[in-house]
Short mmCIF file of N, CA and C in Angstrom, two decimals:
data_model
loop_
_atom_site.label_atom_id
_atom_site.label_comp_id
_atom_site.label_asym_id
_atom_site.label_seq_id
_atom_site.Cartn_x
_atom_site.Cartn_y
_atom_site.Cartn_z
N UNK P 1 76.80 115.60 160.93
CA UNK P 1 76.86 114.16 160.75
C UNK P 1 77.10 113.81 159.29
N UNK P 2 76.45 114.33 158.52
CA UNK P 2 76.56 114.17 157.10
C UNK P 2 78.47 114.60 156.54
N UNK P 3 78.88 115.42 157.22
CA UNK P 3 80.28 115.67 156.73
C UNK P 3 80.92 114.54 157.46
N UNK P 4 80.53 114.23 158.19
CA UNK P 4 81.71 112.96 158.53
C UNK P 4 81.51 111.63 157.56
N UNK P 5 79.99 111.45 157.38
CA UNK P 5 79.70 110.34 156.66
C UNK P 5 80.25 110.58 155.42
N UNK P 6 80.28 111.61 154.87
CA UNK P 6 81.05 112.16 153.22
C UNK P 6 82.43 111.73 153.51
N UNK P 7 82.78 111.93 154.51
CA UNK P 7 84.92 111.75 154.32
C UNK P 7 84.84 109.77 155.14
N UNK P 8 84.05 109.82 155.96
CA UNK P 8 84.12 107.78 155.49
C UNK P 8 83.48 107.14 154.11
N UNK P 9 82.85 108.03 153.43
CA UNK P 9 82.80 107.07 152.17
C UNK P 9 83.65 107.74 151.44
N UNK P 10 84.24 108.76 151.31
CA UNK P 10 85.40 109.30 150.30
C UNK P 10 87.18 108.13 150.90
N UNK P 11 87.05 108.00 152.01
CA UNK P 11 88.24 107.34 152.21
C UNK P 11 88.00 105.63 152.27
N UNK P 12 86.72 105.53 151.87
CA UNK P 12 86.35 103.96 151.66
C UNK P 12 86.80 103.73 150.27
N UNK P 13 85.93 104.97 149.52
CA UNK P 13 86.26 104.47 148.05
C UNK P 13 87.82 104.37 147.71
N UNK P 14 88.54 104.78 148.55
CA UNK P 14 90.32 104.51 147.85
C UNK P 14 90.70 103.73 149.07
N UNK P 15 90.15 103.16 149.68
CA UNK P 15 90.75 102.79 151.02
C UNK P 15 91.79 100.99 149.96
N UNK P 16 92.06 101.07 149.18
CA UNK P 16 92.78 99.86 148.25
C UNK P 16 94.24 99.91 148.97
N UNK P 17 94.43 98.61 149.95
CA UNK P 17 95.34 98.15 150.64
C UNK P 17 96.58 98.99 149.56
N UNK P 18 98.00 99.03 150.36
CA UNK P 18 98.99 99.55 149.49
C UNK P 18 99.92 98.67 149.30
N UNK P 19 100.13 98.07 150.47
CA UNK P 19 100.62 96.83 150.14
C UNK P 19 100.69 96.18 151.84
N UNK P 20 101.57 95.02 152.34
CA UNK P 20 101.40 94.87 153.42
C UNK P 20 102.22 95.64 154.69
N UNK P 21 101.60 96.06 155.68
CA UNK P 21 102.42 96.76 156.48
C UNK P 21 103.63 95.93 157.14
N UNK P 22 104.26 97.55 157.32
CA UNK P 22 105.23 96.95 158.06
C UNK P 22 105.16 97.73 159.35
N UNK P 23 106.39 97.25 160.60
CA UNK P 23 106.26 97.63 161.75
C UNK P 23 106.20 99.39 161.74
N UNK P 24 104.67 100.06 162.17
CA UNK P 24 105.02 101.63 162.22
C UNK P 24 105.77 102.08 163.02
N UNK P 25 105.92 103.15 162.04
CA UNK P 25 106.96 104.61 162.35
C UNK P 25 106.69 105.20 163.01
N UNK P 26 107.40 105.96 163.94
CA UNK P 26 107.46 107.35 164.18
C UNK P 26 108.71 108.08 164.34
N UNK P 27 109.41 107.68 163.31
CA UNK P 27 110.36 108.54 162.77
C UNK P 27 110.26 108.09 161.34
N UNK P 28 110.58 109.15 160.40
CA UNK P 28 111.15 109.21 158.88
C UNK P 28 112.12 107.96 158.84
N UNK P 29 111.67 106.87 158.18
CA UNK P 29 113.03 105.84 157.88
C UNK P 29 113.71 106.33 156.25
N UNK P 30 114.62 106.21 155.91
CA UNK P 30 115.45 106.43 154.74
C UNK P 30 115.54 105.82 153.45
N UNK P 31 113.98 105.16 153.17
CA UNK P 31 113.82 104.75 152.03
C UNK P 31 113.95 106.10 150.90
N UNK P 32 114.02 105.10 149.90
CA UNK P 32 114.14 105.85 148.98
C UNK P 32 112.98 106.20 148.11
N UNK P 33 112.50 107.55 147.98
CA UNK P 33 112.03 108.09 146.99
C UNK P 33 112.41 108.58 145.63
N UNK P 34 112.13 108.48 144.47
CA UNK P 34 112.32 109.44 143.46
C UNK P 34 111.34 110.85 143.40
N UNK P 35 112.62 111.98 142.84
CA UNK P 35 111.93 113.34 142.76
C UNK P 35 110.98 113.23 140.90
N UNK P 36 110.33 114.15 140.43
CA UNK P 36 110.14 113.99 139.47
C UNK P 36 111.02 114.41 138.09
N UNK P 37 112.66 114.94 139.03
CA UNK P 37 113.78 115.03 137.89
C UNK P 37 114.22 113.53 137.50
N UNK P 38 113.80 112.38 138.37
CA UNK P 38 114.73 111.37 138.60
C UNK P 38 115.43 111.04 139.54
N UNK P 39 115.70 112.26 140.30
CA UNK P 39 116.81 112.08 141.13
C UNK P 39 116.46 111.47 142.82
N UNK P 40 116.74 110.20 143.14
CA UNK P 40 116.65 109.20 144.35
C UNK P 40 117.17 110.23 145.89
N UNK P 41 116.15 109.99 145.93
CA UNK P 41 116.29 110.93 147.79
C UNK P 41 115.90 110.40 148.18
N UNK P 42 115.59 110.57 149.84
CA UNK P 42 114.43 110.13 150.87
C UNK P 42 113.80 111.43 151.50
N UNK P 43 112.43 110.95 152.12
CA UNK P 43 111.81 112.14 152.42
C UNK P 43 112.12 112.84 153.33
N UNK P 44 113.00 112.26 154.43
CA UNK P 44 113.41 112.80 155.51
C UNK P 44 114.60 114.06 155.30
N UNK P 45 115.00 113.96 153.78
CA UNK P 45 116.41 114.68 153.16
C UNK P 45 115.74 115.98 152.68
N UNK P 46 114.24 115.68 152.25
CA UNK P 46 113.48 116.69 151.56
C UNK P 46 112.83 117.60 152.55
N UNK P 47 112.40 116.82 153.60
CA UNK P 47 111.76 117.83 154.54
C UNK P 47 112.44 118.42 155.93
N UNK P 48 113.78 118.09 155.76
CA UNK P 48 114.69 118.31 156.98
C UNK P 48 114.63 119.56 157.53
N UNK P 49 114.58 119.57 158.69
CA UNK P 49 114.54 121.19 159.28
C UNK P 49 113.13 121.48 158.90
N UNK P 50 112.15 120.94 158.48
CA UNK P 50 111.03 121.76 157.98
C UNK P 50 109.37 121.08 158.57
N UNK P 51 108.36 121.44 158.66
CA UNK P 51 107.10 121.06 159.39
C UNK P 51 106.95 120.62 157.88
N UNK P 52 106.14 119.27 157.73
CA UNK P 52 105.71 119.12 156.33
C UNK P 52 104.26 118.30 156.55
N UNK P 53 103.41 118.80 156.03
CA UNK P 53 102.05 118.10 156.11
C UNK P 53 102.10 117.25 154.41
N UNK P 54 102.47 115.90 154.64
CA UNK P 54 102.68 114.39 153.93
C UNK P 54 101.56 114.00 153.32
N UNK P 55 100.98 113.91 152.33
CA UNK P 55 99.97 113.26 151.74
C UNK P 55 100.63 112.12 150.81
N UNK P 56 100.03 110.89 151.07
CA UNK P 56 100.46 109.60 150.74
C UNK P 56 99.17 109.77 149.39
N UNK P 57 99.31 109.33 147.90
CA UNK P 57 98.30 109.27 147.21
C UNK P 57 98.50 108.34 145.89
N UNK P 58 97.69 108.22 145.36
CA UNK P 58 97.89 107.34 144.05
C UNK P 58 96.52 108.13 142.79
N UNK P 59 97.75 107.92 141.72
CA UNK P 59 96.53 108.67 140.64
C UNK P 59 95.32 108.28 140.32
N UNK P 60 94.66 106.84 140.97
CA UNK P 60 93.51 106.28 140.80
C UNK P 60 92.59 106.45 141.66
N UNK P 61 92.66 107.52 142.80
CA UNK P 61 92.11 107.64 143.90
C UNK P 61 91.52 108.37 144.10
N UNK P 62 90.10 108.19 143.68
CA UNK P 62 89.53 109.83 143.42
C UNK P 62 89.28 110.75 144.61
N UNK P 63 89.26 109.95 146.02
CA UNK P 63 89.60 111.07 147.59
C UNK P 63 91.04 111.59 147.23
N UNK P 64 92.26 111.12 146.59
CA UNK P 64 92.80 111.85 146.76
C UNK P 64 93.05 113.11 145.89
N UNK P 65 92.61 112.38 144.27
CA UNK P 65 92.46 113.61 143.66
C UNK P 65 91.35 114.80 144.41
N UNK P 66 90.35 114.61 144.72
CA UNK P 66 89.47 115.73 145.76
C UNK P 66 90.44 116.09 146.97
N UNK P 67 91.64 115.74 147.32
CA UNK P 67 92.64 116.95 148.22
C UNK P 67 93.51 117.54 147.41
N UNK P 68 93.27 117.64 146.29
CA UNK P 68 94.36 118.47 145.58
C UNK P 68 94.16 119.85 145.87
N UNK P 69 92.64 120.41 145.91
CA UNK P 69 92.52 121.96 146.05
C UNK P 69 93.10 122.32 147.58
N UNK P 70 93.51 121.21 148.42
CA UNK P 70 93.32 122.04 149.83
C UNK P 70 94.42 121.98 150.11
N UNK P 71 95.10 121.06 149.49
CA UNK P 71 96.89 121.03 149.34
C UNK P 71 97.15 122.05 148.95
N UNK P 72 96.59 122.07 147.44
CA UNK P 72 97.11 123.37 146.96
C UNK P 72 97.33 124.45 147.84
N UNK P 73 96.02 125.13 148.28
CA UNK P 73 96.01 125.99 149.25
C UNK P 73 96.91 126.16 150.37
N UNK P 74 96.94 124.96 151.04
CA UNK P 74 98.21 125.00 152.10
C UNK P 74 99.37 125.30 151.59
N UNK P 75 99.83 124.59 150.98
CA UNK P 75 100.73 125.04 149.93
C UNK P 75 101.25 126.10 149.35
N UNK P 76 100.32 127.12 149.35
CA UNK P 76 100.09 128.51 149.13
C UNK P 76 100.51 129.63 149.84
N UNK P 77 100.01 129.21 151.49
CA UNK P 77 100.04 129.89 152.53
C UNK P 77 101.41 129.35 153.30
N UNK P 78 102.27 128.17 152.79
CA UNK P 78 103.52 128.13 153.65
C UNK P 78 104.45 128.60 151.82
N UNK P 79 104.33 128.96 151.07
CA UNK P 79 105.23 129.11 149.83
C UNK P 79 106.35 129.80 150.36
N UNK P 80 105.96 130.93 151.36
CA UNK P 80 107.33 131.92 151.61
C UNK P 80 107.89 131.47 152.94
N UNK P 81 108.03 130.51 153.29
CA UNK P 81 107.94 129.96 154.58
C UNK P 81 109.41 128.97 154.08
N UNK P 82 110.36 129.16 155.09
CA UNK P 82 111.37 127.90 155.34
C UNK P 82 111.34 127.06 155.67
N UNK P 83 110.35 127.05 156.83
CA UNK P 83 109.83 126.10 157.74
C UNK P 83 108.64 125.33 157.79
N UNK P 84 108.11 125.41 156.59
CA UNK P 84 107.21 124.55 156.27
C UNK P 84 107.37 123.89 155.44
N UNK P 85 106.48 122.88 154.97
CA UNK P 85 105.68 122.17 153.47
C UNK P 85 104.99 121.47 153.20
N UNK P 86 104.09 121.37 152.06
CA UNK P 86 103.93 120.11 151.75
C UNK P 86 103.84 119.07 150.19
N UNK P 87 103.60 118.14 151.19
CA UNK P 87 104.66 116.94 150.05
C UNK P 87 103.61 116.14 150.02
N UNK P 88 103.54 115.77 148.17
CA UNK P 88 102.94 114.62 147.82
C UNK P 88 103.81 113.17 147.75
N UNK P 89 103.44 112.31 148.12
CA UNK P 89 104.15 111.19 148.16
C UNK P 89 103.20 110.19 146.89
N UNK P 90 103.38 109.75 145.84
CA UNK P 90 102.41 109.04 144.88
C UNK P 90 102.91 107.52 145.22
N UNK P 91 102.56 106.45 145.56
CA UNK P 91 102.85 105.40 146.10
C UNK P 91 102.49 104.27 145.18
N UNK P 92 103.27 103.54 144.93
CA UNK P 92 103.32 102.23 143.46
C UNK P 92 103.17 103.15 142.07
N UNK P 93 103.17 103.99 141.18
CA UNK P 93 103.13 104.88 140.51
C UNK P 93 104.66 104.64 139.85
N UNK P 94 104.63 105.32 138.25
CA UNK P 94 105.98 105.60 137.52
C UNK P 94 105.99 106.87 137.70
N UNK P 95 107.23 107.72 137.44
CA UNK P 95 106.99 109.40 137.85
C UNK P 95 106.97 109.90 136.49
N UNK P 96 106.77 109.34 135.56
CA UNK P 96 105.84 109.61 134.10
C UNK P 96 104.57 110.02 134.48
N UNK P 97 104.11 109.06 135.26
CA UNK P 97 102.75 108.99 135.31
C UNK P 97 102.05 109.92 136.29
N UNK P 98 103.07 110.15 137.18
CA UNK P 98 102.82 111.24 138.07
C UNK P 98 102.92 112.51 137.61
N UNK P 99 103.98 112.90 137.20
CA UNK P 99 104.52 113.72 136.55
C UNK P 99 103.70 114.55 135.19
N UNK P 100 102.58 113.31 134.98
CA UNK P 100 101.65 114.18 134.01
C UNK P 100 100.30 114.54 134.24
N UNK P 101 100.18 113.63 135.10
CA UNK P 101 98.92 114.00 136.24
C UNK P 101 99.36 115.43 137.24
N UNK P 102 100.01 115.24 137.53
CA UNK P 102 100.86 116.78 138.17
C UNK P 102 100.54 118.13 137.39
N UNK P 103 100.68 117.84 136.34
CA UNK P 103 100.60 119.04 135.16
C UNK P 103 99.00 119.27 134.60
N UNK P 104 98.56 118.02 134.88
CA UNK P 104 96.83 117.88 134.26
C UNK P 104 95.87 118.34 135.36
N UNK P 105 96.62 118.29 136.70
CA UNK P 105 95.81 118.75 137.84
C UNK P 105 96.13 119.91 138.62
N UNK P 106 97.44 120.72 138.00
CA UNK P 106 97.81 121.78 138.52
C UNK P 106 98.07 121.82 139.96
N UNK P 107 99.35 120.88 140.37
CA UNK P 107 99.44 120.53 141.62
C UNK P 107 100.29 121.41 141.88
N UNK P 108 100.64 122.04 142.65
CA UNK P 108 101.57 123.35 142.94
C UNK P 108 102.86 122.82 144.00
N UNK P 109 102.69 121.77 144.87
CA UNK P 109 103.59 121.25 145.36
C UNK P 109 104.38 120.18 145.55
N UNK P 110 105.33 119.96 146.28
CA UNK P 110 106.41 119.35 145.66
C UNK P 110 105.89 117.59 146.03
N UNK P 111 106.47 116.97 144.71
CA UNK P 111 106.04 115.53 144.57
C UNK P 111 106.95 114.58 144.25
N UNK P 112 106.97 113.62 144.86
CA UNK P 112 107.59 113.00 145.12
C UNK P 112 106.84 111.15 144.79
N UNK P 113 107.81 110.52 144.45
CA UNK P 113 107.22 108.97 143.96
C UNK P 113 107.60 107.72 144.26
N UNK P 114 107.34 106.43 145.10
CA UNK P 114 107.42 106.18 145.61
C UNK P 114 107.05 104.37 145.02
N UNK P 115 107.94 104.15 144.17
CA UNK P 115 107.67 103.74 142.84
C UNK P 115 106.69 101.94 143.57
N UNK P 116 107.80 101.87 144.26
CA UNK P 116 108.01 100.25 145.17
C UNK P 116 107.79 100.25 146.08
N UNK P 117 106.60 101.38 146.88
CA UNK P 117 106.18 100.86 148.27
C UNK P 117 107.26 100.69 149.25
N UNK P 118 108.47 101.49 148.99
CA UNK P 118 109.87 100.97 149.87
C UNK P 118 109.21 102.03 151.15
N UNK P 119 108.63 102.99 151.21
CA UNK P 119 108.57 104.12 151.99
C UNK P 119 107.19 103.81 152.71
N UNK P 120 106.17 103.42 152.11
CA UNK P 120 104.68 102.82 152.56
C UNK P 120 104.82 101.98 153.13
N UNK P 121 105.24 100.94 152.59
CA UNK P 121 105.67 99.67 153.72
C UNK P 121 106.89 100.02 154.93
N UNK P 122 107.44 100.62 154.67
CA UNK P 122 108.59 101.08 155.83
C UNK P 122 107.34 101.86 156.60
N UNK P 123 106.57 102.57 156.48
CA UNK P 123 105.48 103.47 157.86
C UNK P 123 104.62 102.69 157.98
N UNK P 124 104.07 101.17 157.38
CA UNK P 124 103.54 100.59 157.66
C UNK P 124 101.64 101.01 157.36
N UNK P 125 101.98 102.21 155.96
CA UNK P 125 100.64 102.79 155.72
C UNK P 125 100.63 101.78 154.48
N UNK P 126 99.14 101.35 154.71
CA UNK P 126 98.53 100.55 154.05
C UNK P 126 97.17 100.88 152.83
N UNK P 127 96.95 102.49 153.14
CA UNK P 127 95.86 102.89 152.36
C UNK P 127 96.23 104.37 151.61
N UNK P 128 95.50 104.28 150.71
CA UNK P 128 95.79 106.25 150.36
C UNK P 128 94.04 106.26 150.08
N UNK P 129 93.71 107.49 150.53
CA UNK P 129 94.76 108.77 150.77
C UNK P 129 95.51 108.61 152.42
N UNK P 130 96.21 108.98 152.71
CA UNK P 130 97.02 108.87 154.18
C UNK P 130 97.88 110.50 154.39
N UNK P 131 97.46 110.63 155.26
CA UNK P 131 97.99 112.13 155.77
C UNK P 131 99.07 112.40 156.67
N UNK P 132 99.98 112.55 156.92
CA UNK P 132 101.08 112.91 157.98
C UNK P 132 101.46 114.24 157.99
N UNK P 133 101.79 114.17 158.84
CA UNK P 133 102.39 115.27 159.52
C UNK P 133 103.74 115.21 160.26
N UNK P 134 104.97 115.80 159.59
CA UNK P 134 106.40 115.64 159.94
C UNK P 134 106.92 116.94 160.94
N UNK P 135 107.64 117.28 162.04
CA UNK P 135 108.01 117.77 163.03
C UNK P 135 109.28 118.12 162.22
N UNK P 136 110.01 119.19 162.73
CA UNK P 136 111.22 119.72 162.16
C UNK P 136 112.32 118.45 162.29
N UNK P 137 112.30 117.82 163.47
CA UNK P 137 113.28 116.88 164.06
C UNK P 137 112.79 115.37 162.92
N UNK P 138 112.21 115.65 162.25
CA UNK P 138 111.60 114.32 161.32
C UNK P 138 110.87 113.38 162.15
N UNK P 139 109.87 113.75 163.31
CA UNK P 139 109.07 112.65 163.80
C UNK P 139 107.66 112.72 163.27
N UNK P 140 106.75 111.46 163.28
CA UNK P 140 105.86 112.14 162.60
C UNK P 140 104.34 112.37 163.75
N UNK P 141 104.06 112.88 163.73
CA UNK P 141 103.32 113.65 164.91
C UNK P 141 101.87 113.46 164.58
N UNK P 142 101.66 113.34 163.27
CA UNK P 142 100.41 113.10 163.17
C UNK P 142 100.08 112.31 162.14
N UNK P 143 99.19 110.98 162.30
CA UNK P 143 98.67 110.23 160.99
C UNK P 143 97.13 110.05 160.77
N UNK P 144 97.03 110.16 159.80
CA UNK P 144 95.53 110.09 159.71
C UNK P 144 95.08 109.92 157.76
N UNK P 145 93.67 109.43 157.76
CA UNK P 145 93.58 109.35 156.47
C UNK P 145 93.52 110.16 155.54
N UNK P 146 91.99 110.92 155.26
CA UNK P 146 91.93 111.71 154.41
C UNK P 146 92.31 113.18 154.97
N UNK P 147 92.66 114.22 154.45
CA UNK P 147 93.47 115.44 154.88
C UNK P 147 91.73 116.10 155.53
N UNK P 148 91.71 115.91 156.83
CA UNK P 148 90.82 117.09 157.23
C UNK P 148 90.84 118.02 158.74
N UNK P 149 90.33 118.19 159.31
CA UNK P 149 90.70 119.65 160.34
C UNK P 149 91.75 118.96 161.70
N UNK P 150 91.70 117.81 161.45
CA UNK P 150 92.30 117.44 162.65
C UNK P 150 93.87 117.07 162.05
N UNK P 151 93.96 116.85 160.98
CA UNK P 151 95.11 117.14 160.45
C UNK P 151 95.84 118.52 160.11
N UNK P 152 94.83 119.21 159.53
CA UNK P 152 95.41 120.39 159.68
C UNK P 152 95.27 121.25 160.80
N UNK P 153 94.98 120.69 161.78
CA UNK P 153 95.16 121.41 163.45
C UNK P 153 96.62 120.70 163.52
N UNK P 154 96.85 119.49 163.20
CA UNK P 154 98.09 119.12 164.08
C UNK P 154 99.19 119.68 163.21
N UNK P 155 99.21 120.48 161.80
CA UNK P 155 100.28 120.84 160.99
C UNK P 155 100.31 122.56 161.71
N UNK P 156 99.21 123.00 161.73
CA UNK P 156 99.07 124.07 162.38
C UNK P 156 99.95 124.15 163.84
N UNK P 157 99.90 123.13 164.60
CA UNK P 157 100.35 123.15 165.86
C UNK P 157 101.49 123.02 166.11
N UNK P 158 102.10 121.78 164.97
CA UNK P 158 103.79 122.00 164.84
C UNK P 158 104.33 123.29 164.38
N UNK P 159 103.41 124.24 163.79
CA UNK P 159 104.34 125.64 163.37
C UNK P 159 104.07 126.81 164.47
N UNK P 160 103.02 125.97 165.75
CA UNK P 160 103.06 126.90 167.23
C UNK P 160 101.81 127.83 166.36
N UNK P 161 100.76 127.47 165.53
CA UNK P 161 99.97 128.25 165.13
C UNK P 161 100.30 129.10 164.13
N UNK P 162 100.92 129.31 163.88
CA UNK P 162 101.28 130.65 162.95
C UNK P 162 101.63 130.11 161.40
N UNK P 163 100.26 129.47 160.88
CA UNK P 163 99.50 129.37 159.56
C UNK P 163 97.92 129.99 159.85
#
């Protein structure tokens, strides 16, 4: 009981609206992200063909800074993998600002920024931390807040187990 009560007050304390929703997804829409070269993609371009467990976050969020170690880790265990990933999404953020928090927190995977809420408001996620889970075909199969077993059962399940 106590671990559940720890991850509702860890996702209370950042639960800070993102902006207003819009109609949800369940497919990848084609907003645009920036990478941290600069260069304007969307996420659906980044994770194509690939299972990607999505973390929606902002650098003021201290639940989400506390999923950095388990990202990491996942992260770790799909590195040699084609068919996996995962992706930070930093949401209202400059990719300065990400980009040095990235380096100050030793984030190991790939990040992505999301300067204008074009991509948050397109899934209609309204809070970080926010967790997804993307299907090879870009649907998203699983949403949920803070990254915990039921998220990583459903990233597990899109790769048929074999993480």
């Amino acid at each position: 009981m106590r671990h559940w009560l720890a991850l509702l007050v860890l996702s209370a304390s950042c639960a800070a609206p993102v902006r207003a929703p819009a109609a949800s997804a369940s497919t990848l829409t084609a907003q645009t992200v920036v990478t941290l070269a600069g260069e304007r993609t969307d996420l659906g371009h980044v994770t194509e063909g690939r299972v990607a467990l999505v973390s929606l976050w902002a650098t003021w969020c201290d639940a989400c800074t506390k999923e950095i170690d388990a990202l990491n880790r996942v992260a770790a265990r799909t590195a040699d993998r084609r068919d996996a990933m995962v992706v930070g999404v930093a949401v209202g953020e400059s990719v300065a600002s990400v980009d040095a928090f990235r380096k100050h927190h030793d984030m190991s995977y790939v990040q992505l920024v999301d300067e204008d809420f074009s991509l948050a408001d397109a899934l209609g996620q309204r809070r970080v931390p926010a967790t997804l889970v993307i299907d090879r075909g870009g649907g998203i199969i699983y949403r949920g807040d803070v990254l915990d077993g039921e998220g990583l059962a459903a990233f597990r399940g899109a790769l048929k187990g074999e993480l």
